[in-house]
CSV table of C-alpha atoms in Angstrom, one decimal:
chain,number,residue,atom,x,y,z
A,1,UNK,CA,16.0,27.7,9.9
A,2,UNK,CA,15.3,27.3,13.6
A,3,UNK,CA,11.4,26.1,12.6
A,4,UNK,CA,13.0,22.8,11.1
A,5,UNK,CA,12.8,20.3,13.7
A,6,UNK,CA,16.1,19.1,14.8
A,7,UNK,CA,16.6,16.3,17.5
A,8,UNK,CA,19.3,14.3,19.0
A,9,UNK,CA,18.3,11.0,19.8
A,10,UNK,CA,20.7,10.5,22.9
A,11,UNK,CA,18.8,13.5,24.6
A,12,UNK,CA,15.3,11.8,24.1
A,13,UNK,CA,13.5,10.3,27.0
A,14,UNK,CA,11.1,7.6,26.3
A,15,UNK,CA,8.1,9.5,25.7
A,16,UNK,CA,9.9,12.1,23.7
A,17,UNK,CA,11.1,8.9,21.5
A,18,UNK,CA,7.5,7.6,21.0
A,19,UNK,CA,6.3,11.0,19.9
A,20,UNK,CA,8.7,10.7,16.8
A,21,UNK,CA,7.5,7.3,16.2
A,22,UNK,CA,3.8,8.4,16.2
A,23,UNK,CA,1.9,8.7,12.9
A,24,UNK,CA,-1.1,11.4,12.0
A,25,UNK,CA,-3.4,8.5,11.6
A,26,UNK,CA,-2.4,7.1,14.8
A,27,UNK,CA,-5.5,8.3,16.5
A,28,UNK,CA,-8.7,7.9,14.2
A,29,UNK,CA,-11.2,8.9,16.6
A,30,UNK,CA,-12.3,12.4,15.0
A,31,UNK,CA,-12.4,10.7,11.5
A,32,UNK,CA,-14.4,7.7,12.9
A,33,UNK,CA,-16.8,10.0,14.2
A,34,UNK,CA,-17.3,12.0,10.7
A,35,UNK,CA,-16.9,8.9,8.6
A,36,UNK,CA,-19.8,7.0,10.2
A,37,UNK,CA,-23.0,9.0,8.8
A,38,UNK,CA,-21.3,8.9,5.2
A,39,UNK,CA,-20.8,5.4,5.3
A,40,UNK,CA,-24.7,4.9,6.6
A,41,UNK,CA,-25.8,7.4,3.8
A,42,UNK,CA,-24.2,5.5,0.9
A,43,UNK,CA,-25.6,2.4,2.4
A,44,UNK,CA,-29.0,3.8,2.0
A,45,UNK,CA,-29.0,6.3,-0.6
A,46,UNK,CA,-26.4,5.1,-3.2
A,47,UNK,CA,-25.8,6.8,-6.2
A,48,UNK,CA,-28.0,10.0,-4.8
A,49,UNK,CA,-25.3,10.2,-1.7
A,50,UNK,CA,-22.1,9.6,-4.0
A,51,UNK,CA,-23.3,12.6,-5.8
A,52,UNK,CA,-23.9,14.9,-2.8
A,53,UNK,CA,-20.8,14.2,-1.3
A,54,UNK,CA,-19.1,14.7,-4.9
A,55,UNK,CA,-20.5,17.9,-4.8
A,56,UNK,CA,-20.0,18.8,-0.9
A,57,UNK,CA,-16.4,17.5,-0.7
A,58,UNK,CA,-14.8,17.8,-4.0
A,59,UNK,CA,-16.9,20.7,-5.1
A,60,UNK,CA,-18.2,18.4,-8.6
A,61,UNK,CA,-21.1,20.7,-8.9
A,62,UNK,CA,-21.8,19.0,-12.3
A,63,UNK,CA,-21.6,15.5,-11.2
A,64,UNK,CA,-24.9,13.4,-11.6
A,65,UNK,CA,-25.6,10.0,-11.3
A,66,UNK,CA,-25.5,9.5,-14.9
A,67,UNK,CA,-21.7,10.7,-14.8
A,68,UNK,CA,-20.6,8.7,-11.8
A,69,UNK,CA,-18.9,6.1,-14.0
A,70,UNK,CA,-16.3,7.5,-16.7
A,71,UNK,CA,-17.6,7.2,-20.2
A,72,UNK,CA,-15.7,5.7,-22.9
A,73,UNK,CA,-15.4,9.1,-24.7
A,74,UNK,CA,-13.7,10.5,-21.8
A,75,UNK,CA,-11.0,7.7,-21.7
A,76,UNK,CA,-10.4,8.8,-25.6
A,77,UNK,CA,-10.3,12.2,-24.8
A,78,UNK,CA,-7.8,11.9,-22.1
A,79,UNK,CA,-5.0,10.8,-24.4
A,80,UNK,CA,-5.5,13.9,-26.2
A,81,UNK,CA,-5.5,16.2,-22.8
A,82,UNK,CA,-2.0,14.5,-21.7
A,83,UNK,CA,1.4,15.5,-23.1
A,84,UNK,CA,3.2,12.9,-25.5
A,85,UNK,CA,6.2,12.7,-23.1
A,86,UNK,CA,4.0,11.9,-19.9
A,87,UNK,CA,2.0,9.3,-22.0
A,88,UNK,CA,5.8,7.7,-22.8
A,89,UNK,CA,6.7,8.1,-19.0
A,90,UNK,CA,3.3,6.1,-18.3
A,91,UNK,CA,4.1,3.4,-20.8
A,92,UNK,CA,7.7,3.1,-19.4
A,93,UNK,CA,7.1,2.8,-15.7
A,94,UNK,CA,3.9,0.2,-16.6
A,95,UNK,CA,6.2,-1.7,-18.4
A,96,UNK,CA,8.7,-2.3,-15.6
A,97,UNK,CA,5.9,-2.3,-13.2
A,98,UNK,CA,4.3,-5.4,-15.1
A,99,UNK,CA,7.6,-7.1,-15.7
A,100,UNK,CA,8.4,-7.0,-11.9
A,101,UNK,CA,5.0,-8.3,-11.1
A,102,UNK,CA,5.0,-11.0,-13.4
A,103,UNK,CA,7.9,-12.4,-12.3
A,104,UNK,CA,6.6,-12.2,-8.6
A,105,UNK,CA,3.5,-14.1,-9.8
A,106,UNK,CA,3.3,-17.9,-8.2
A,107,UNK,CA,2.5,-20.8,-10.3
A,108,UNK,CA,-1.3,-21.4,-10.4
A,109,UNK,CA,-0.8,-24.6,-8.5
A,110,UNK,CA,2.0,-26.9,-6.8
A,111,UNK,CA,2.0,-30.4,-5.1
A,112,UNK,CA,4.5,-32.2,-3.0
A,113,UNK,CA,4.7,-35.7,-2.1
A,114,UNK,CA,4.8,-35.1,1.7
A,115,UNK,CA,4.7,-39.2,2.1
A,116,UNK,CA,4.5,-42.0,-0.2
A,117,UNK,CA,1.2,-41.7,-1.9
A,118,UNK,CA,0.2,-38.5,0.0
A,119,UNK,CA,0.1,-35.2,-1.9
A,120,UNK,CA,-0.3,-31.6,-0.4
A,121,UNK,CA,0.1,-28.2,-2.1
A,122,UNK,CA,-1.3,-24.8,-3.0
A,123,UNK,CA,-3.8,-23.5,-5.6
A,124,UNK,CA,-4.2,-19.8,-6.4
A,125,UNK,CA,-7.0,-18.1,-8.2
A,126,UNK,CA,-7.6,-14.3,-8.6
A,127,UNK,CA,-10.2,-12.4,-6.3
A,128,UNK,CA,-13.2,-12.0,-8.0
A,129,UNK,CA,-13.5,-8.4,-7.5
A,130,UNK,CA,-11.1,-5.6,-5.9
A,131,UNK,CA,-11.6,-1.7,-6.1
A,132,UNK,CA,-8.2,0.4,-6.7
A,133,UNK,CA,-8.6,3.8,-4.4
A,134,UNK,CA,-6.4,6.2,-6.5
A,135,UNK,CA,-6.4,9.8,-4.2
A,136,UNK,CA,-6.5,13.4,-5.8
A,137,UNK,CA,-7.0,15.6,-2.5
A,138,UNK,CA,-3.2,17.0,-2.8
A,139,UNK,CA,-2.5,16.3,-6.4
A,140,UNK,CA,-3.1,13.9,-9.2
A,141,UNK,CA,-1.5,10.5,-9.2
A,142,UNK,CA,-1.6,8.3,-12.4
A,143,UNK,CA,1.6,6.4,-10.3
A,144,UNK,CA,-0.8,5.1,-8.1
A,145,UNK,CA,-3.1,4.0,-10.8
A,146,UNK,CA,-0.2,2.1,-12.4
A,147,UNK,CA,0.9,0.3,-8.8
A,148,UNK,CA,-2.5,-0.7,-8.1
A,149,UNK,CA,-3.9,-1.6,-11.6
A,150,UNK,CA,-0.8,-3.6,-13.1
A,151,UNK,CA,-0.8,-6.2,-10.4
A,152,UNK,CA,-4.6,-7.0,-10.6
A,153,UNK,CA,-4.2,-7.4,-14.1
A,154,UNK,CA,-1.4,-9.7,-13.9
A,155,UNK,CA,-3.1,-11.6,-11.4
A,156,UNK,CA,-5.8,-11.6,-13.9
A,157,UNK,CA,-8.7,-10.1,-11.2
A,158,UNK,CA,-12.0,-10.4,-13.4
A,159,UNK,CA,-13.4,-7.2,-12.0
A,160,UNK,CA,-11.0,-4.3,-11.4
A,161,UNK,CA,-12.4,-1.0,-10.5
A,162,UNK,CA,-10.7,2.4,-10.0
A,163,UNK,CA,-12.5,5.0,-7.4
A,164,UNK,CA,-11.0,8.5,-7.6
A,165,UNK,CA,-12.3,11.6,-6.5
A,166,UNK,CA,-13.8,14.0,-9.4
A,167,UNK,CA,-12.4,17.6,-9.9
A,168,UNK,CA,-14.5,20.6,-9.7
A,169,UNK,CA,-15.5,20.0,-13.2
A,170,UNK,CA,-16.9,16.6,-12.1
A,171,UNK,CA,-13.9,14.9,-14.2
A,172,UNK,CA,-11.1,12.8,-13.5
A,173,UNK,CA,-7.6,13.4,-14.0
A,174,UNK,CA,-6.8,12.7,-17.5
A,175,UNK,CA,-3.5,11.1,-16.9
A,176,UNK,CA,-4.9,8.8,-14.5
A,177,UNK,CA,-7.4,7.6,-17.3
A,178,UNK,CA,-4.5,7.1,-19.4
A,179,UNK,CA,-2.4,4.9,-16.9
A,180,UNK,CA,-5.7,2.9,-16.3
A,181,UNK,CA,-6.4,2.5,-19.9
A,182,UNK,CA,-2.7,1.3,-20.6
A,183,UNK,CA,-2.8,-0.8,-17.6
A,184,UNK,CA,-5.7,-2.7,-18.6
A,185,UNK,CA,-8.4,-1.2,-16.7
A,186,UNK,CA,-11.5,0.6,-17.9
A,187,UNK,CA,-14.0,1.1,-14.9
A,188,UNK,CA,-13.7,4.1,-13.4
A,189,UNK,CA,-16.0,5.7,-10.5
A,190,UNK,CA,-15.6,9.3,-9.9
A,191,UNK,CA,-16.0,9.2,-5.8
A,192,UNK,CA,-13.2,9.7,-3.4
A,193,UNK,CA,-12.8,9.6,0.5
A,194,UNK,CA,-15.0,7.7,2.7
A,195,UNK,CA,-18.0,7.6,0.7
A,196,UNK,CA,-15.7,5.6,-2.2
A,197,UNK,CA,-14.8,3.0,0.5
A,198,UNK,CA,-18.8,2.7,1.4
A,199,UNK,CA,-19.8,2.6,-2.5
A,200,UNK,CA,-17.0,-0.4,-3.1
A,201,UNK,CA,-18.2,-2.2,0.5
A,202,UNK,CA,-22.1,-2.0,-0.3
A,203,UNK,CA,-22.3,-1.2,-4.1
A,204,UNK,CA,-24.9,1.3,-5.5
A,205,UNK,CA,-27.1,1.6,-8.6
A,206,UNK,CA,-24.0,2.5,-10.6
A,207,UNK,CA,-21.0,0.9,-8.7
A,208,UNK,CA,-20.3,-2.7,-8.4
A,209,UNK,CA,-19.8,-4.1,-4.9
A,210,UNK,CA,-16.1,-5.4,-4.6
A,211,UNK,CA,-14.8,-8.0,-2.4
A,212,UNK,CA,-11.6,-6.0,-1.4
A,213,UNK,CA,-10.2,-2.5,-1.6
A,214,UNK,CA,-6.7,-1.6,-2.2
A,215,UNK,CA,-4.6,1.8,-2.6
A,216,UNK,CA,-3.3,4.5,-0.4
A,217,UNK,CA,-5.6,7.2,1.2
A,218,UNK,CA,-6.3,10.2,3.6
A,219,UNK,CA,-7.3,9.6,7.3
A,220,UNK,CA,-10.8,9.7,6.2
A,221,UNK,CA,-10.2,6.8,3.7
A,222,UNK,CA,-8.2,4.7,6.7
A,223,UNK,CA,-11.1,5.5,9.0
A,224,UNK,CA,-13.6,4.1,6.4
A,225,UNK,CA,-11.6,0.9,5.7
A,226,UNK,CA,-11.7,0.4,9.5
A,227,UNK,CA,-15.4,0.7,10.1
A,228,UNK,CA,-16.0,-1.5,7.0
A,229,UNK,CA,-13.4,-4.2,7.6
A,230,UNK,CA,-16.5,-6.7,8.3
A,231,UNK,CA,-17.9,-5.5,4.8
A,232,UNK,CA,-14.9,-5.5,2.6
A,233,UNK,CA,-11.3,-6.8,3.0
A,234,UNK,CA,-9.3,-3.4,3.5
A,235,UNK,CA,-5.9,-4.5,2.4
A,236,UNK,CA,-2.8,-3.2,3.6
A,237,UNK,CA,-2.6,-0.2,6.0
A,238,UNK,CA,-1.7,2.5,3.5
A,239,UNK,CA,-2.2,6.1,5.0
A,240,UNK,CA,-0.5,9.4,4.5
A,241,UNK,CA,3.2,9.1,3.1
A,242,UNK,CA,6.2,8.2,5.2
A,243,UNK,CA,9.8,8.8,4.2
A,244,UNK,CA,13.1,8.1,6.1
A,245,UNK,CA,16.5,8.9,4.9
A,246,UNK,CA,19.3,7.2,6.7
A,247,UNK,CA,22.6,8.6,5.7
A,248,UNK,CA,26.2,7.9,7.1
A,249,UNK,CA,29.2,10.3,6.9
A,250,UNK,CA,29.9,9.1,3.2
A,251,UNK,CA,27.4,11.3,1.2
A,252,UNK,CA,26.5,14.9,1.0
A,253,UNK,CA,24.2,16.3,3.3
A,254,UNK,CA,22.8,18.5,0.2
A,255,UNK,CA,22.0,15.4,-1.5
A,256,UNK,CA,20.1,13.9,2.0
A,257,UNK,CA,18.1,17.0,1.9
A,258,UNK,CA,17.4,16.9,-1.7
A,259,UNK,CA,15.5,13.3,-1.1
A,260,UNK,CA,14.3,14.2,2.2
A,261,UNK,CA,11.9,16.6,0.6
A,262,UNK,CA,10.2,13.9,-1.9
A,263,UNK,CA,7.8,12.6,0.7
A,264,UNK,CA,7.7,15.7,2.9
A,265,UNK,CA,5.7,17.3,-0.3
A,266,UNK,CA,3.1,14.9,-0.4
A,267,UNK,CA,1.1,16.8,2.3
A,268,UNK,CA,0.8,18.3,5.8
A,269,UNK,CA,-0.2,14.9,7.2
A,270,UNK,CA,3.1,13.1,5.8
A,271,UNK,CA,6.1,12.3,7.7
A,272,UNK,CA,9.8,12.5,6.7
A,273,UNK,CA,12.8,12.4,8.5
A,274,UNK,CA,16.6,12.4,8.0
A,275,UNK,CA,18.6,10.2,10.4
A,276,UNK,CA,22.4,10.5,10.6
A,277,UNK,CA,25.3,10.0,12.6
A,278,UNK,CA,27.0,12.9,11.2
A,279,UNK,CA,26.9,16.3,12.4
A,280,UNK,CA,28.5,17.5,8.7
A,281,UNK,CA,25.6,15.8,7.2
A,282,UNK,CA,23.0,17.0,9.0
A,283,UNK,CA,24.1,20.7,9.0
A,284,UNK,CA,24.8,20.7,5.2
A,285,UNK,CA,21.0,19.4,5.1
A,286,UNK,CA,19.7,22.2,7.2
A,287,UNK,CA,21.5,24.8,5.1
A,288,UNK,CA,20.4,23.4,1.8
A,289,UNK,CA,16.6,23.1,2.5
A,290,UNK,CA,15.9,27.0,1.7
A,291,UNK,CA,17.7,26.7,-1.8
A,292,UNK,CA,15.5,23.5,-2.5
A,293,UNK,CA,12.3,25.1,-1.1
A,294,UNK,CA,13.1,28.2,-3.7
A,295,UNK,CA,12.8,25.6,-6.5
A,296,UNK,CA,9.5,23.9,-5.5
A,297,UNK,CA,5.7,25.2,-5.8
A,298,UNK,CA,4.4,27.3,-3.5
A,299,UNK,CA,2.0,24.6,-2.2
A,300,UNK,CA,4.7,21.9,-2.0
A,301,UNK,CA,6.7,24.3,0.2
A,302,UNK,CA,4.0,24.7,2.5
A,303,UNK,CA,3.5,21.0,3.0
A,304,UNK,CA,7.1,20.1,3.4
A,305,UNK,CA,7.5,22.9,5.7
A,306,UNK,CA,4.7,22.2,7.8
A,307,UNK,CA,6.3,18.7,7.8
A,308,UNK,CA,9.7,19.4,8.7
A,309,UNK,CA,8.5,21.7,11.5
A,310,UNK,CA,6.0,19.7,13.0
A,311,UNK,CA,5.8,16.2,15.0
A,312,UNK,CA,5.7,14.1,11.9
A,313,UNK,CA,9.3,15.2,10.4
A,314,UNK,CA,12.9,16.6,10.6
A,315,UNK,CA,16.4,15.8,11.3
A,316,UNK,CA,17.6,13.3,14.0
A,317,UNK,CA,21.2,13.3,15.1
A,318,UNK,CA,22.0,9.8,16.2
A,319,UNK,CA,25.0,8.7,18.4
A,320,UNK,CA,26.4,6.2,15.4
A,321,UNK,CA,25.3,4.3,12.5
A,322,UNK,CA,24.0,1.4,15.0
A,323,UNK,CA,21.9,4.1,17.1
A,324,UNK,CA,20.5,5.4,13.6
A,325,UNK,CA,19.5,1.8,12.5
A,326,UNK,CA,17.9,1.2,15.6
A,327,UNK,CA,15.4,3.9,15.3
A,328,UNK,CA,14.6,3.1,11.7
A,329,UNK,CA,13.8,-0.3,12.8
A,330,UNK,CA,11.6,1.2,15.5
A,331,UNK,CA,9.9,3.6,12.9
A,332,UNK,CA,9.5,1.0,10.3
A,333,UNK,CA,8.8,3.5,7.8
A,334,UNK,CA,7.0,3.0,4.6
A,335,UNK,CA,10.0,4.4,2.2
A,336,UNK,CA,13.5,4.2,3.4
A,337,UNK,CA,16.7,5.6,1.5
A,338,UNK,CA,20.1,4.0,2.4
A,339,UNK,CA,22.1,6.9,1.5
A,340,UNK,CA,25.8,5.9,1.6
A,341,UNK,CA,28.5,4.8,-0.8
A,342,UNK,CA,28.3,1.2,0.5
A,343,UNK,CA,24.7,0.5,1.3
A,344,UNK,CA,24.8,-3.1,1.2
A,345,UNK,CA,26.9,-2.7,4.6
A,346,UNK,CA,23.6,-1.8,6.5
A,347,UNK,CA,21.1,-3.4,4.2
A,348,UNK,CA,21.4,-6.9,6.6
A,349,UNK,CA,20.6,-4.5,9.8
A,350,UNK,CA,17.5,-3.3,8.3
A,351,UNK,CA,14.5,-5.6,9.3
A,352,UNK,CA,11.5,-3.0,9.7
A,353,UNK,CA,10.9,-1.0,6.6
A,354,UNK,CA,8.3,-1.3,3.8
A,355,UNK,CA,10.4,-0.3,0.9
A,356,UNK,CA,14.4,0.0,1.2
A,357,UNK,CA,16.2,1.7,-1.5
A,358,UNK,CA,19.7,1.6,-2.0
A,359,UNK,CA,22.7,3.8,-2.4
A,360,UNK,CA,23.1,7.9,-3.9
A,361,UNK,CA,20.8,7.0,-7.2
A,362,UNK,CA,17.8,5.3,-6.0
A,363,UNK,CA,15.9,8.3,-4.8
A,364,UNK,CA,12.0,7.6,-3.8
A,365,UNK,CA,11.1,9.1,-6.9
A,366,UNK,CA,12.2,6.5,-9.2
A,367,UNK,CA,10.8,4.0,-6.7
A,368,UNK,CA,7.5,5.7,-6.9
A,369,UNK,CA,7.3,6.0,-10.8
A,370,UNK,CA,9.7,3.8,-12.9
A,371,UNK,CA,11.5,1.2,-11.3
A,372,UNK,CA,8.9,-1.6,-11.2
A,373,UNK,CA,8.4,-3.0,-7.3
A,374,UNK,CA,5.1,-1.5,-5.8
A,375,UNK,CA,5.3,1.8,-4.5
A,376,UNK,CA,1.8,1.2,-2.6
A,377,UNK,CA,3.4,0.4,0.9
A,378,UNK,CA,2.1,-0.4,4.5
A,379,UNK,CA,2.3,2.8,6.4
A,380,UNK,CA,1.9,3.3,10.4
A,381,UNK,CA,4.3,0.6,11.4
A,382,UNK,CA,2.6,-1.6,9.2
A,383,UNK,CA,6.1,-2.9,8.1
A,384,UNK,CA,6.1,-4.9,11.0
A,385,UNK,CA,3.5,-7.3,9.5
A,386,UNK,CA,3.0,-6.3,5.9
A,387,UNK,CA,4.9,-6.0,3.0
A,388,UNK,CA,4.4,-3.9,-0.3
A,389,UNK,CA,1.3,-4.4,-2.5
A,390,UNK,CA,1.9,-7.4,-4.7
A,391,UNK,CA,0.1,-9.7,-7.2
A,392,UNK,CA,-0.5,-12.2,-4.0
A,393,UNK,CA,-2.9,-9.1,-2.8
A,394,UNK,CA,-5.0,-9.8,-5.5
A,395,UNK,CA,-5.2,-13.4,-5.3
A,396,UNK,CA,-6.5,-16.3,-2.8
A,397,UNK,CA,-4.7,-19.3,-1.9
A,398,UNK,CA,-6.5,-22.8,-1.3
A,399,UNK,CA,-4.7,-25.9,0.2
A,400,UNK,CA,-5.0,-29.0,-2.0
A,401,UNK,CA,-4.6,-32.5,-0.7
A,402,UNK,CA,-4.6,-35.9,-2.4
A,403,UNK,CA,-4.1,-39.2,-0.5
A,404,UNK,CA,-4.0,-42.4,-2.5
A,405,UNK,CA,-4.7,-46.0,-1.3
A,406,UNK,CA,-0.9,-46.3,-0.9
A,407,UNK,CA,-0.8,-43.4,1.4
A,408,UNK,CA,-4.1,-43.6,3.5
A,409,UNK,CA,-3.0,-46.1,6.3
A,410,UNK,CA,0.1,-44.3,7.5
A,411,UNK,CA,-1.9,-41.0,7.6
A,412,UNK,CA,-4.9,-42.5,8.7
A,413,UNK,CA,-3.3,-44.1,11.8
A,414,UNK,CA,-1.7,-40.4,12.9
A,415,UNK,CA,-4.8,-38.7,12.3
A,416,UNK,CA,-7.0,-41.4,14.4
A,417,UNK,CA,-4.5,-41.0,17.2
A,418,UNK,CA,-4.7,-37.2,17.6
A,419,UNK,CA,-8.5,-37.4,17.0
A,420,UNK,CA,-8.8,-39.7,19.8
A,421,UNK,CA,-6.6,-37.6,21.8
A,422,UNK,CA,-8.7,-34.6,21.3
A,423,UNK,CA,-12.1,-36.3,21.8
A,424,UNK,CA,-13.4,-35.9,18.5
A,425,UNK,CA,-15.3,-39.3,17.6
A,426,UNK,CA,-16.6,-38.2,13.9
A,427,UNK,CA,-13.0,-37.3,13.1
A,428,UNK,CA,-11.6,-40.7,14.3
A,429,UNK,CA,-14.4,-42.9,12.9
A,430,UNK,CA,-14.0,-41.2,9.4
A,431,UNK,CA,-10.3,-42.9,9.5
A,432,UNK,CA,-11.3,-45.9,11.2
A,433,UNK,CA,-12.2,-49.7,9.7
A,434,UNK,CA,-15.5,-48.0,9.0
A,435,UNK,CA,-13.8,-46.3,6.0
A,436,UNK,CA,-12.4,-49.5,4.6
A,437,UNK,CA,-15.7,-51.3,5.1
A,438,UNK,CA,-17.5,-48.5,3.1
A,439,UNK,CA,-14.9,-48.2,0.5
A,440,UNK,CA,-15.8,-52.0,-0.3
A,441,UNK,CA,-19.2,-50.9,-1.4
A,442,UNK,CA,-17.5,-48.6,-4.3
C-alpha cells in the first residue's frame, strides 16, 4: 500500500499544500492548442468534420452525416436493449430530480412596491436553446442525461439537444436514450469532445446552433468551452470528477475507504481525497483499499489506483477537525461527504463545496443517481463562485419596473439629482419639467 499517497497537513509547506489543491485541468495549454484546429474544422466544414472526428476520435467507422442525429427508431430500440430494472431505476431517479427542480423553480414574475406608486421586480423566461453535453469516453452516463435534461425540461426550454460521443458501432448508449426520452428530450446528436462544443456554438447542416451548453466533460471539452465562450455560454465549469471525504473519529475507516473510491474510479484525471484528524480512520481506510479493489472491475481499479497514487488523490491526516475543515474550504471540492455520526455539527463551518452529503448513509452514489439535487457540479474550485446546475441555469432574468403618476415625482427628483451630478444632461432632461410638459400632449 506504499503507492497510495498519504500526506500530513502539518508537514506541508506552502508550495506542497498548493500542489494538493491543483486540479488536472488547471493548465489547459496543451488542450487549447489541440482544440483550436478542431473548432476551425467544424466551423468551416460542418457535418463533414463531425463525421471525420467521430471516426478518428471515437472509432465510429459507420458514422455518416445522415446518421449524426439519433432517429426515432433508435430511441424505440433502446428500450428493448436496456434491462427493465435499469429503466425503472432511471424512472425513479428522474422522478426525484423532477420533484426537486420543480420546487426550485422561481415564480414567472414578481413585483414589489418599493415606494408608493413605484414597482420593481423580476421576470423569468427560458433560454431558447441549450445543448446538454453527456460524456462517454470512460463509461456510459445516463445519469448525466437525467441531471441535465430534467431541469431544462422543467424550465420549459423550447430547444434542448443532447450531444454525446458515438460508440464504435456508430450508436448512442441505449440507457442514455432511455433517460433522454423519459426526461422529455428527443433531439440527440452523435458527437462528443471539442467538436461537440463547436457544433453547438456554430451549428452545422444537421446540428442546430445553441445559445448555451451545460454538462461535465474532459479537459478537451473544458478547453473548447473556454475558447468558444464568446460564441456560446459555456455554463458552470464542470471538468473531471472530484470527491472529498471529511471524516471524524466517530466513523469506520473502512466506510471512508468505500466512499473514497466513488469519484476515484471515474478516470485517471479525477481527484479523490480522504481528510481526517483520526490516525485510526486513516489506517483502517488504507488497509481496506486492497479488498475493495478486489471487488471492482479492472478498468476502475486502474483509474482509482492512478488517482490515489498520484498528485490528485490520497489520504490526508489533519491535526484537528478544524484543520481538516480549513483544508476542505481551501480545496472547494465538487462532491463532499461529511462522514460523521453528527454531521450537522460541522455543516456550518463548510463554506466552499459544490455538494455536501451528510452522514453515513448518503454516499455520492445516491447523490449522483437518485436523491434529486443536481449532480452536475462546478469543479476546479468553481464552488467559490458557482452552485450546482439548476433550473436557473436554463432561464434568463429580466428586471421589470413600473412607476405610476403617483410614484413619479419622488423617483424623478432623486434620478435628476444623480444624473446632473454624473453629468448626463439627457438623463436629467428625461425626468425634468419637459416630461410633464410632453405628457400633457397625450
